[in-house]
XYZ file of C-alpha atoms in Angstrom:
714
model
C 88.218 184.202 204.275
C 90.701 187.013 203.801
C 89.608 187.399 200.208
C 85.966 187.536 201.209
C 86.684 190.224 203.806
C 88.583 192.295 201.284
C 85.794 192.028 198.751
C 83.214 193.223 201.237
C 85.187 196.379 202.095
C 84.220 199.474 200.103
C 86.766 200.718 197.621
C 89.128 203.502 198.833
C 88.997 206.919 197.226
C 92.269 207.263 195.299
C 92.784 210.811 196.646
C 92.717 209.934 200.341
C 95.831 209.766 202.428
C 96.835 206.491 204.004
C 96.425 207.161 207.731
C 96.313 204.607 210.536
C 92.922 205.400 211.976
C 89.876 203.237 212.484
C 87.620 205.746 210.727
C 88.840 208.452 208.427
C 86.693 211.422 207.389
C 88.007 213.062 204.277
C 86.354 216.102 202.676
C 86.651 215.979 198.943
C 86.209 219.140 196.896
C 85.022 219.267 193.355
C 88.445 220.475 192.193
C 90.070 217.240 193.413
C 87.864 215.032 191.246
C 89.205 214.541 187.726
C 86.759 215.602 185.040
C 84.477 212.760 184.005
C 84.247 212.098 180.226
C 80.859 212.719 178.727
C 79.092 209.438 177.908
C 76.423 209.295 175.267
C 73.212 207.554 176.309
C 73.089 203.898 175.293
C 70.798 203.041 172.439
C 68.060 200.778 173.838
C 68.289 197.160 172.747
C 65.314 196.134 170.557
C 62.976 193.784 172.421
C 60.537 191.097 171.283
C 56.961 192.373 171.505
C 57.670 194.682 174.440
C 59.093 191.858 176.598
C 62.526 191.691 178.215
C 63.782 189.291 175.538
C 66.263 190.938 173.115
C 65.202 190.735 169.471
C 68.661 189.402 168.605
C 68.017 186.029 170.240
C 65.375 185.283 167.595
C 68.133 185.133 164.975
C 70.296 182.991 167.243
C 67.491 180.515 167.928
C 66.610 180.258 164.215
C 70.282 179.738 163.356
C 70.545 176.924 165.888
C 67.387 175.377 164.440
C 68.954 175.364 160.957
C 72.278 173.991 162.204
C 70.636 171.098 164.038
C 68.336 170.647 161.042
C 71.288 169.725 158.842
C 73.345 167.902 161.499
C 70.690 165.485 162.691
C 69.330 164.934 159.194
C 72.736 163.586 158.194
C 73.437 161.787 161.459
C 70.097 159.951 161.555
C 71.111 157.670 158.672
C 74.864 157.656 159.345
C 75.052 154.227 161.018
C 73.010 152.591 158.268
C 75.079 154.456 155.648
C 78.222 152.866 157.105
C 76.538 149.479 157.306
C 74.935 149.225 153.873
C 76.746 151.705 151.611
C 80.329 151.457 152.878
C 79.751 147.802 153.897
C 81.306 148.010 157.365
C 80.163 145.571 160.055
C 77.959 146.589 162.998
C 80.779 147.095 165.514
C 82.871 149.136 163.073
C 79.832 151.210 162.070
C 79.020 151.860 165.728
C 82.644 152.757 166.511
C 83.035 155.198 163.602
C 79.648 156.745 164.408
C 80.726 157.477 167.977
C 84.226 158.522 166.886
C 82.590 161.175 164.683
C 80.259 162.215 167.516
C 83.242 162.423 169.849
C 85.179 164.622 167.404
C 82.157 166.944 167.158
C 82.443 167.530 170.898
C 86.236 167.865 171.073
C 86.376 170.714 168.546
C 84.386 173.101 170.801
C 87.640 173.673 172.704
C 89.142 175.020 169.470
C 86.055 177.112 168.749
C 86.088 178.606 172.242
C 89.782 179.501 171.948
C 89.235 181.193 168.566
C 86.203 183.105 169.825
C 87.677 184.308 173.128
C 91.185 185.148 171.937
C 90.919 186.172 168.291
C 87.689 186.614 166.328
C 84.998 186.934 168.958
C 81.878 184.772 169.083
C 80.035 186.385 166.149
C 82.793 186.046 163.528
C 83.699 182.560 164.758
C 80.122 181.399 164.176
C 80.059 182.933 160.672
C 83.402 181.544 159.447
C 83.066 178.056 160.904
C 79.547 177.835 159.481
C 81.126 178.106 156.025
C 83.436 175.214 156.909
C 80.345 173.333 158.057
C 78.590 173.821 154.706
C 81.722 172.688 152.838
C 81.763 169.505 154.944
C 78.184 168.706 153.946
C 79.055 169.191 150.275
C 82.072 166.850 150.473
C 80.091 164.291 152.463
C 77.311 164.354 149.860
C 79.826 163.763 147.061
C 81.072 160.717 148.979
C 77.556 159.266 148.913
C 77.243 159.385 145.114
C 77.492 155.797 143.754
C 78.766 156.985 140.347
C 81.730 158.857 141.862
C 84.670 156.428 142.038
C 84.954 153.182 143.965
C 84.553 152.295 147.622
C 87.902 153.818 148.654
C 86.910 157.169 147.114
C 83.584 157.013 148.955
C 85.338 156.267 152.253
C 87.906 159.073 151.836
C 85.312 161.682 150.824
C 82.969 160.579 153.605
C 85.676 160.818 156.280
C 86.952 164.198 154.991
C 83.396 165.537 154.892
C 82.658 164.267 158.393
C 85.889 165.854 159.681
C 84.915 169.255 158.244
C 81.403 168.897 159.675
C 82.891 168.049 163.088
C 85.105 171.148 162.937
C 82.199 173.356 161.882
C 79.503 172.112 164.233
C 81.879 171.684 167.172
C 83.554 175.045 166.646
C 80.318 177.031 166.797
C 78.688 174.998 169.587
C 80.231 176.797 172.601
C 79.816 180.176 170.901
C 76.117 180.075 169.988
C 74.761 179.199 173.439
C 77.077 181.665 175.205
C 76.467 184.360 172.566
C 72.745 184.059 173.218
C 73.314 184.456 176.950
C 75.402 187.584 176.272
C 72.363 189.321 174.766
C 70.687 189.559 178.192
C 71.427 192.069 180.893
C 72.047 190.744 184.407
C 68.743 192.173 185.650
C 66.966 189.823 183.230
C 68.472 186.597 184.608
C 65.063 184.882 184.767
C 64.448 185.536 181.064
C 67.937 184.245 180.310
C 67.154 180.990 182.094
C 64.011 180.603 179.998
C 66.062 181.367 176.868
C 68.156 178.222 177.370
C 64.962 176.140 177.347
C 63.866 177.801 174.093
C 67.381 177.346 172.714
C 67.302 173.615 173.437
C 63.793 173.489 172.009
C 65.114 174.894 168.715
C 67.842 172.233 168.673
C 65.291 169.456 168.745
C 62.845 171.201 166.420
C 65.638 171.318 163.849
C 66.435 167.683 164.507
C 62.793 166.724 164.053
C 62.403 168.008 160.488
C 65.962 167.629 159.241
C 66.796 167.718 155.558
C 69.993 168.275 153.639
C 69.119 171.749 152.276
C 69.444 173.434 155.677
C 73.161 174.373 155.557
C 72.132 177.005 153.007
C 69.799 178.597 155.598
C 72.712 179.557 157.840
C 72.508 183.081 156.342
C 69.708 183.694 158.883
C 72.290 184.187 161.642
C 74.179 186.860 159.695
C 70.967 188.817 159.091
C 70.837 189.841 162.744
C 74.376 191.224 162.768
C 73.476 194.863 163.485
C 71.389 194.200 166.601
C 73.646 191.705 168.421
C 75.538 192.605 171.567
C 79.068 191.550 170.629
C 81.410 191.324 173.633
C 84.959 191.752 172.306
C 87.455 188.865 172.669
C 89.355 189.106 175.948
C 92.665 187.535 175.006
C 93.620 183.890 174.753
C 91.609 182.771 177.760
C 92.283 179.049 177.303
C 96.049 179.642 177.254
C 95.872 181.996 180.250
C 93.878 179.452 182.246
C 96.308 176.627 181.469
C 99.359 178.785 182.269
C 97.819 180.048 185.507
C 97.034 176.512 186.689
C 100.468 175.248 185.681
C 102.260 178.118 187.445
C 100.204 177.564 190.626
C 101.090 173.856 190.679
C 104.779 174.491 189.902
C 105.061 177.276 192.465
C 103.428 175.125 195.152
C 105.733 172.213 194.334
C 108.850 174.414 194.444
C 107.802 175.932 197.788
C 106.582 172.774 199.461
C 108.788 173.077 202.567
C 107.277 174.061 205.896
C 109.053 177.439 205.814
C 106.401 178.846 203.505
C 102.990 179.677 204.981
C 99.993 177.787 203.667
C 97.556 179.519 201.359
C 93.802 179.291 201.423
C 93.479 177.775 197.917
C 96.012 175.954 195.774
C 95.444 178.478 192.962
C 96.562 181.280 195.304
C 100.119 180.106 194.572
C 99.752 181.834 191.188
C 99.386 185.268 192.853
C 103.063 186.146 192.300
C 102.561 186.229 188.518
C 98.843 186.516 187.651
C 96.213 189.131 188.604
C 93.766 188.423 191.359
C 90.736 188.620 189.070
C 92.084 185.932 186.751
C 92.828 183.676 189.728
C 89.284 184.153 191.035
C 87.852 183.333 187.602
C 89.979 180.194 187.308
C 88.827 179.127 190.777
C 85.209 179.387 189.669
C 86.064 177.513 186.465
C 87.882 174.622 188.159
C 85.088 174.153 190.700
C 82.625 173.530 187.862
C 85.095 171.434 185.829
C 85.553 169.140 188.813
C 81.790 168.701 188.899
C 81.838 167.731 185.201
C 84.049 164.654 185.716
C 81.159 162.127 186.063
C 79.025 163.622 183.262
C 80.426 161.759 180.183
C 78.666 158.549 181.205
C 75.267 160.182 180.625
C 76.232 161.099 177.056
C 77.557 157.587 176.482
C 73.997 156.363 176.919
C 72.136 159.199 175.215
C 74.073 159.073 171.938
C 73.438 155.360 171.403
C 69.993 156.258 170.034
C 71.652 156.706 166.649
C 73.733 153.520 166.787
C 72.764 150.589 169.015
C 69.092 151.516 169.292
C 68.804 151.975 165.517
C 70.408 148.569 164.964
C 67.955 147.115 167.468
C 65.085 148.630 165.469
C 66.227 146.858 162.266
C 65.191 143.564 163.895
C 61.704 144.796 164.800
C 58.481 145.159 162.828
C 57.893 148.768 161.791
C 54.402 148.172 160.411
C 52.141 150.170 162.726
C 49.010 149.622 160.656
C 48.481 153.222 159.580
C 52.016 153.567 158.222
C 55.363 151.751 158.170
C 58.115 153.242 160.325
C 61.694 152.653 159.193
C 64.343 151.883 161.869
C 66.265 155.138 161.404
C 62.995 157.101 161.595
C 62.598 156.040 165.225
C 65.163 158.714 166.065
C 62.487 161.308 165.225
C 60.856 160.348 168.534
C 63.619 162.004 170.534
C 63.303 165.578 169.181
C 59.523 165.210 168.971
C 59.314 164.255 172.644
C 61.754 167.047 173.561
C 59.393 169.591 171.968
C 56.618 168.181 174.172
C 58.619 167.653 177.356
C 60.379 171.043 177.621
C 57.182 173.105 178.057
C 55.628 170.261 180.064
C 58.521 170.239 182.536
C 58.966 174.044 182.666
C 55.310 174.989 182.989
C 53.803 172.008 184.808
C 56.102 169.460 186.436
C 58.701 171.826 187.941
C 55.967 174.116 189.280
C 54.071 171.228 190.851
C 57.252 169.961 192.478
C 57.976 173.464 193.792
C 54.471 173.733 195.274
C 55.072 170.456 197.097
C 57.924 172.171 198.926
C 60.710 170.311 197.116
C 63.696 172.417 196.110
C 64.660 170.967 192.727
C 68.011 172.683 192.154
C 69.950 172.471 188.896
C 72.210 169.692 190.175
C 69.274 167.694 191.491
C 67.535 167.948 188.114
C 70.684 166.612 186.444
C 70.885 163.692 188.887
C 67.243 162.760 188.214
C 67.998 162.936 184.482
C 70.773 160.379 184.956
C 68.420 158.009 186.767
C 65.842 158.244 183.964
C 68.486 157.494 181.312
C 69.636 154.497 183.337
C 66.058 153.177 183.459
C 65.787 153.691 179.684
C 68.693 151.328 179.089
C 67.242 148.756 181.466
C 64.076 148.840 179.317
C 66.204 148.578 176.138
C 67.859 145.462 177.582
C 64.439 143.902 178.256
C 63.357 144.639 174.663
C 66.600 143.115 173.344
C 65.987 139.905 175.322
C 62.443 139.733 173.918
C 63.774 140.175 170.354
C 66.306 137.378 170.860
C 63.588 134.991 172.000
C 61.581 135.645 168.826
C 64.509 135.593 166.399
C 65.368 132.318 164.607
C 68.474 130.666 166.103
C 71.840 131.094 164.413
C 74.160 128.194 163.448
C 76.987 127.819 165.926
C 80.461 126.263 165.683
C 80.483 122.991 163.683
C 76.850 123.554 162.696
C 74.996 124.383 159.492
C 71.365 125.128 158.706
C 70.000 123.232 155.691
C 66.718 123.494 153.818
C 65.685 121.223 150.921
C 63.532 122.616 148.086
C 61.946 119.895 145.935
C 61.160 121.433 142.537
C 60.581 118.033 140.876
C 57.062 116.887 139.963
C 56.849 114.163 142.625
C 58.002 113.273 146.108
C 61.718 112.850 146.800
C 63.223 111.058 149.796
C 66.381 112.847 150.982
C 69.064 111.274 153.194
C 72.057 113.341 154.331
C 75.173 111.527 155.606
C 78.263 112.925 157.252
C 81.909 112.045 156.551
C 81.609 108.869 158.648
C 78.336 107.791 157.010
C 76.379 108.926 160.051
C 72.847 110.048 159.207
C 72.390 113.797 159.620
C 68.925 114.096 158.063
C 66.342 111.760 156.577
C 63.085 113.168 155.248
C 60.555 112.715 152.432
C 59.659 115.997 150.741
C 56.678 116.489 148.454
C 56.825 118.427 145.219
C 56.969 122.196 145.926
C 56.474 121.554 149.632
C 56.961 124.693 151.709
C 59.530 123.885 154.376
C 58.630 125.686 157.619
C 62.203 125.973 158.865
C 65.819 125.026 158.307
C 67.176 121.738 159.664
C 70.113 122.014 162.041
C 72.982 119.667 161.126
C 76.065 118.961 163.232
C 79.485 118.578 161.613
C 82.594 116.787 162.765
C 84.909 119.569 161.606
C 84.644 123.203 160.569
C 84.260 122.215 156.907
C 83.506 118.875 155.317
C 81.646 117.131 152.478
C 78.009 116.278 153.060
C 76.691 113.263 151.121
C 73.169 113.337 149.719
C 71.099 110.291 148.613
C 67.993 111.233 146.633
C 65.331 108.604 145.915
C 62.854 109.604 143.177
C 60.372 106.968 141.919
C 62.635 103.954 141.319
C 65.702 106.106 140.739
C 68.441 106.677 143.330
C 70.906 109.546 142.891
C 74.065 110.162 144.924
C 75.857 113.522 145.134
C 78.051 115.425 147.575
C 78.461 119.119 148.391
C 81.098 120.859 150.547
C 79.772 122.850 153.509
C 81.317 125.136 156.143
C 80.224 125.769 159.721
C 78.006 128.713 160.753
C 76.349 128.971 157.325
C 72.870 128.618 155.827
C 72.312 126.401 152.769
C 69.469 125.516 150.409
C 69.583 122.226 148.475
C 67.510 122.704 145.321
C 66.313 119.467 143.680
C 65.450 119.858 140.016
C 63.913 117.561 137.436
C 65.662 116.904 134.118
C 63.438 114.671 132.018
C 63.175 111.387 133.942
C 66.252 112.180 136.027
C 66.811 114.514 138.955
C 69.857 116.466 140.131
C 70.649 118.943 142.872
C 72.454 122.244 143.357
C 73.628 123.698 146.685
C 73.098 127.419 147.256
C 74.686 129.311 150.128
C 72.172 131.614 151.754
C 72.824 134.968 153.345
C 72.762 134.982 157.126
C 71.196 138.447 157.294
C 69.042 138.871 154.222
C 67.074 141.970 155.122
C 68.604 145.397 155.610
C 67.202 148.457 157.325
C 63.989 146.573 158.018
C 63.214 146.232 154.308
C 62.052 143.112 152.469
C 64.518 140.821 150.650
C 63.646 138.655 147.638
C 65.458 136.241 145.337
C 64.415 134.135 142.356
C 64.954 130.634 140.969
C 64.248 130.484 137.220
C 63.107 127.058 135.977
C 62.528 128.360 132.429
C 64.899 127.628 129.543
C 65.389 131.331 128.893
C 66.946 134.151 130.915
C 64.402 136.372 132.658
C 64.807 140.117 133.304
C 62.733 141.319 136.258
C 61.836 144.961 137.054
C 60.921 145.179 140.730
C 60.778 148.984 140.800
C 61.740 151.992 138.705
C 65.369 151.708 139.793
C 65.559 148.018 140.830
C 66.012 145.332 138.191
C 67.820 141.999 137.973
C 68.477 139.099 135.625
C 68.044 135.398 136.450
C 69.800 132.797 134.332
C 67.973 130.023 132.518
C 67.613 126.396 133.680
C 67.418 126.865 137.453
C 69.505 129.978 137.668
C 69.459 131.529 141.172
C 69.613 135.290 141.715
C 71.218 137.148 144.602
C 69.040 138.729 147.280
C 67.553 142.126 146.405
C 66.002 144.458 148.959
C 62.720 146.217 148.195
C 60.141 148.212 150.082
C 57.398 146.173 151.718
C 53.902 146.339 150.211
C 51.728 144.825 147.481
C 53.364 143.677 144.208
C 50.425 142.406 142.069
C 52.083 142.815 138.655
C 55.881 142.767 138.425
C 57.034 143.240 134.845
C 59.267 140.441 133.454
C 60.801 139.866 130.054
C 62.495 137.027 128.179
C 64.150 137.355 124.797
C 60.829 136.834 123.020
C 58.071 137.505 125.541
C 56.805 139.970 128.149
C 54.742 138.838 131.123
C 53.863 139.826 134.699
C 54.332 138.008 138.010
C 51.957 138.394 140.934
C 54.235 138.459 143.996
C 51.425 139.429 146.371
C 52.082 141.134 149.714
C 55.716 141.464 150.776
C 55.710 141.845 154.542
C 58.013 144.114 156.545
C 61.415 142.568 157.301
C 60.632 139.229 155.596
C 62.823 137.260 153.157
C 61.114 135.508 150.234
C 62.091 132.940 147.609
C 60.214 132.999 144.294
C 60.408 130.069 141.855
C 59.455 131.059 138.304
C 57.669 128.071 136.743
C 56.194 127.455 133.301
C 52.499 126.947 132.678
C 51.083 125.193 129.624
C 48.155 127.512 128.920
C 49.191 130.646 130.811
C 52.123 132.953 131.379
C 54.871 131.838 133.796
C 53.862 131.880 137.446
C 55.755 132.611 140.675
C 55.755 130.063 143.504
C 56.320 131.950 146.749
C 57.938 130.783 149.971
C 59.249 132.569 153.063
C 62.915 132.052 153.802
C 62.891 134.036 157.045
C 59.575 135.081 158.658
C 58.705 138.701 159.371
C 59.996 140.478 162.452
C 57.216 139.799 164.933
C 58.039 142.260 167.710
C 56.581 145.695 166.974
C 58.910 148.664 166.833
C 56.450 150.394 169.184
C 58.139 148.491 172.028
C 60.938 151.051 171.778
C 58.592 153.884 172.780
C 59.106 153.529 176.582
C 62.901 153.647 176.339
C 62.756 156.722 174.074
C 60.326 158.457 176.451
C 62.537 157.756 179.482
C 65.807 158.808 177.858
C 64.223 161.997 176.447
C 62.825 162.965 179.836
C 66.298 162.398 181.251
C 67.801 164.539 178.478
C 65.432 167.436 179.191
C 66.277 167.405 182.893
C 70.005 166.885 182.375
C 70.996 168.693 179.189
C 68.776 171.793 179.281
C 69.642 172.359 182.918
C 73.339 171.755 182.272
C 73.456 174.366 179.490
C 72.016 177.081 181.724
C 74.094 175.938 184.704
C 77.315 176.129 182.662
C 76.551 179.679 181.578
C 75.436 180.933 185.001
C 78.454 179.517 186.831
C 81.081 180.809 184.393
C 82.977 184.083 184.871
C 82.167 186.645 182.189
C 85.518 186.119 180.459
C 85.088 182.327 180.301
C 81.518 181.747 179.100
C 82.639 180.057 175.868
C 85.370 178.076 177.644
C 82.943 176.514 180.101
C 80.432 175.811 177.313
C 83.256 174.046 175.451
C 84.104 172.049 178.578
C 80.432 171.040 178.867
C 80.486 169.818 175.270
C 83.784 168.048 175.899
C 81.957 165.718 178.271
C 79.859 164.610 175.272
C 83.040 163.755 173.361
C 84.360 161.641 176.217
C 81.006 159.874 176.465
C 81.203 158.835 172.801
C 84.727 157.522 173.346
C 83.368 155.326 176.150
C 80.844 153.793 173.720
C 83.570 153.314 171.101
C 85.784 151.421 173.567
C 82.937 149.254 174.879
C 81.736 148.426 171.340
C 85.204 147.308 170.267
C 86.458 145.477 173.332
C 83.591 144.397 175.603
C 82.608 141.262 173.674
C 79.239 141.254 175.455
C 75.937 140.285 173.873
C 73.786 143.337 173.229
C 71.366 143.004 176.142
C 74.256 142.563 178.578
C 75.948 145.660 177.146
C 72.774 147.671 177.776
C 72.670 146.424 181.391
C 76.350 147.360 181.810
C 75.709 150.949 180.706
C 72.628 151.194 182.917
C 74.523 150.075 186.023
C 77.528 152.302 185.270
C 75.311 155.374 185.014
C 73.640 154.579 188.336
C 77.044 154.407 190.034
C 78.104 157.657 188.364
C 74.833 159.287 189.439
C 75.595 158.415 193.060
C 79.083 159.938 192.768
C 77.698 163.066 191.092
C 75.047 163.456 193.813
C 77.699 163.382 196.525
C 79.818 165.937 194.662
C 76.772 168.145 194.061
C 75.840 168.035 197.743
C 79.052 169.869 198.638
C 78.946 172.281 195.695
C 77.986 175.883 196.520
C 76.546 177.647 193.446
C 78.132 180.960 192.510
C 75.870 184.008 192.547
C 75.834 186.228 189.433
C 77.052 189.278 191.375
C 80.120 187.322 192.543
C 81.156 186.739 188.914
C 81.230 190.433 187.964
C 84.597 192.070 187.535
C 85.525 194.991 189.803
C 85.262 197.291 186.788
C 81.664 196.207 186.334
C 80.673 197.237 189.848
C 79.570 200.853 190.074
C 81.532 203.317 192.235
C 79.547 206.264 193.560
C 80.579 209.647 192.129
C 80.889 212.792 194.172
C 78.789 215.688 193.111
C 79.164 219.360 194.056
C 80.511 219.901 197.602
C 79.140 216.612 198.988
C 81.400 214.920 201.513
C 82.484 211.344 200.755
C 82.530 209.392 204.053
C 84.620 206.237 203.832
C 85.577 203.652 206.416
C 88.929 201.966 206.371
C 90.294 199.245 208.680
C 94.018 199.070 209.226
C 96.320 197.033 211.404
C 97.630 198.824 214.498
């Protein structure tokens, strides 16, 4: 209270005497006032179309558009790049994805320190943008198949991602705060609207991302001459840390009852640090305390690029008009942001205000948390529905077996275990399409399975080793009047990225070369050679070019459905070219990818209410010397959120739908905690954040008398 009273008192004239009177009248002559330096009139800041918006923010918004353009274009396919190019498993791909995201939101602390203590915001953005572009170049080199082996790809990819994290993270706290610096305090309403436009540009860039955009970063430099460039104010981060540490140490050293209590624990730094710095740190710590629950929101939001994309790979992307790839579902988020920001700003918030509801910044953020929590509850429901429609997987001491009879007549197949127990007994017609795999139980993890094949009056015995949790195809072939069998181990997950997978069995006596597309070809050995699985785009394949050593021909493969796995048997025909017998190994994904629309809509609405509001709130509540620091702290919550996902992905051991429910419940609990904290938070007014030097002191003119009131202790 003492501080508040002192702040409300008018400043003393430095030429008055210190007298113990309640009211002191002091005539001041013009000779006593030091001569004031002549100040040239300020050049008016260029505005956009006569509005109160500085022209300089146009360059900042375009720069942010380009930066997000390149970042999200790369990040959209990052999980699938890890999964299918670097051949990491799903958990490792998810963990590295969120480790990279986390690093991108730790480096803002470094960027804020560089901007505030050394280069200033403008130069920091320029220099770290160059680092950003270099990271994209290195990352692109790591994706070239012809450049070295897998280890080279991994090293280049990780180095490139590290440089990108330094570049994008370093400029993050500077760009938003630099844009806010362009506005004068009297245009606070326009500044609030700027943060909505700024976030709009982020998602517009994300929506139409391509790799070429790092080269467009020159747009930011073009506006150099019209920016307001506040100079760096010393190493603010270091000063803040030292001030807090000194206050804690001083309080600990003077903890006895002989020392009077102080109003705030940071007041114990008054012996060493100026009052203004202490007041700024107080404002900073009040907001930082409010940020403690926020990482959980980001833990949910950033899973759109990892867990939700992996969920989409097991759904049908054929929407009739066009086919949507799993990683393209991420386009929904920026697209919906472009729709929701004006919808919320111009319609929803105004309607809520007319209903008499005061929707403060903290309340908007709390509602955003609730919407994100609901989005993950919907994602869990979709995951359960996918699991019900997905073929079962072989468990411990189990295998899945399918018999393909390529002989010219029926074959009776009997499968016996190690103890001569019957595992399967079935008669299979020639080229009969088996609707599903048979589930066989084993006595041990691996054993020999014994097969008895009865063909006409001929009985054939053979055995094949099998291992638990695997898929197998037993191919029966005819050799003159005899038959034999080969065992082929199938892939458990044959389709990737929602594409179609195919493989071939060649019954011809010559090797066949098959050209599936301009850049996809394979060879299948003669006499029942079996190819590996090859992924292709879904669609019609009426004439696939094939070639033997002495003949060219075409195969009609027909329609290849989205997410389906096919087996093609190349057979000879007496009067025609070889034909392809087609059978589905794994049916198409039946659940439409459109089922993800509700969860994307909910999480995007939550993002608009939480993230856009949080950006403006962080700027408005920060002292003028700590705008970048508080922006960096806001971004740091994103980094912590990604670490939460990384830990859960590696150590939870939960099935996917249960993991979604866990995140949903955790965010609801955090939302309750944040609401309680926000209830007791008193927002700082802009005038309270101005430094004493910024507040105008009235000047005396001519022989006017300066009347000043001073209270003193008697």
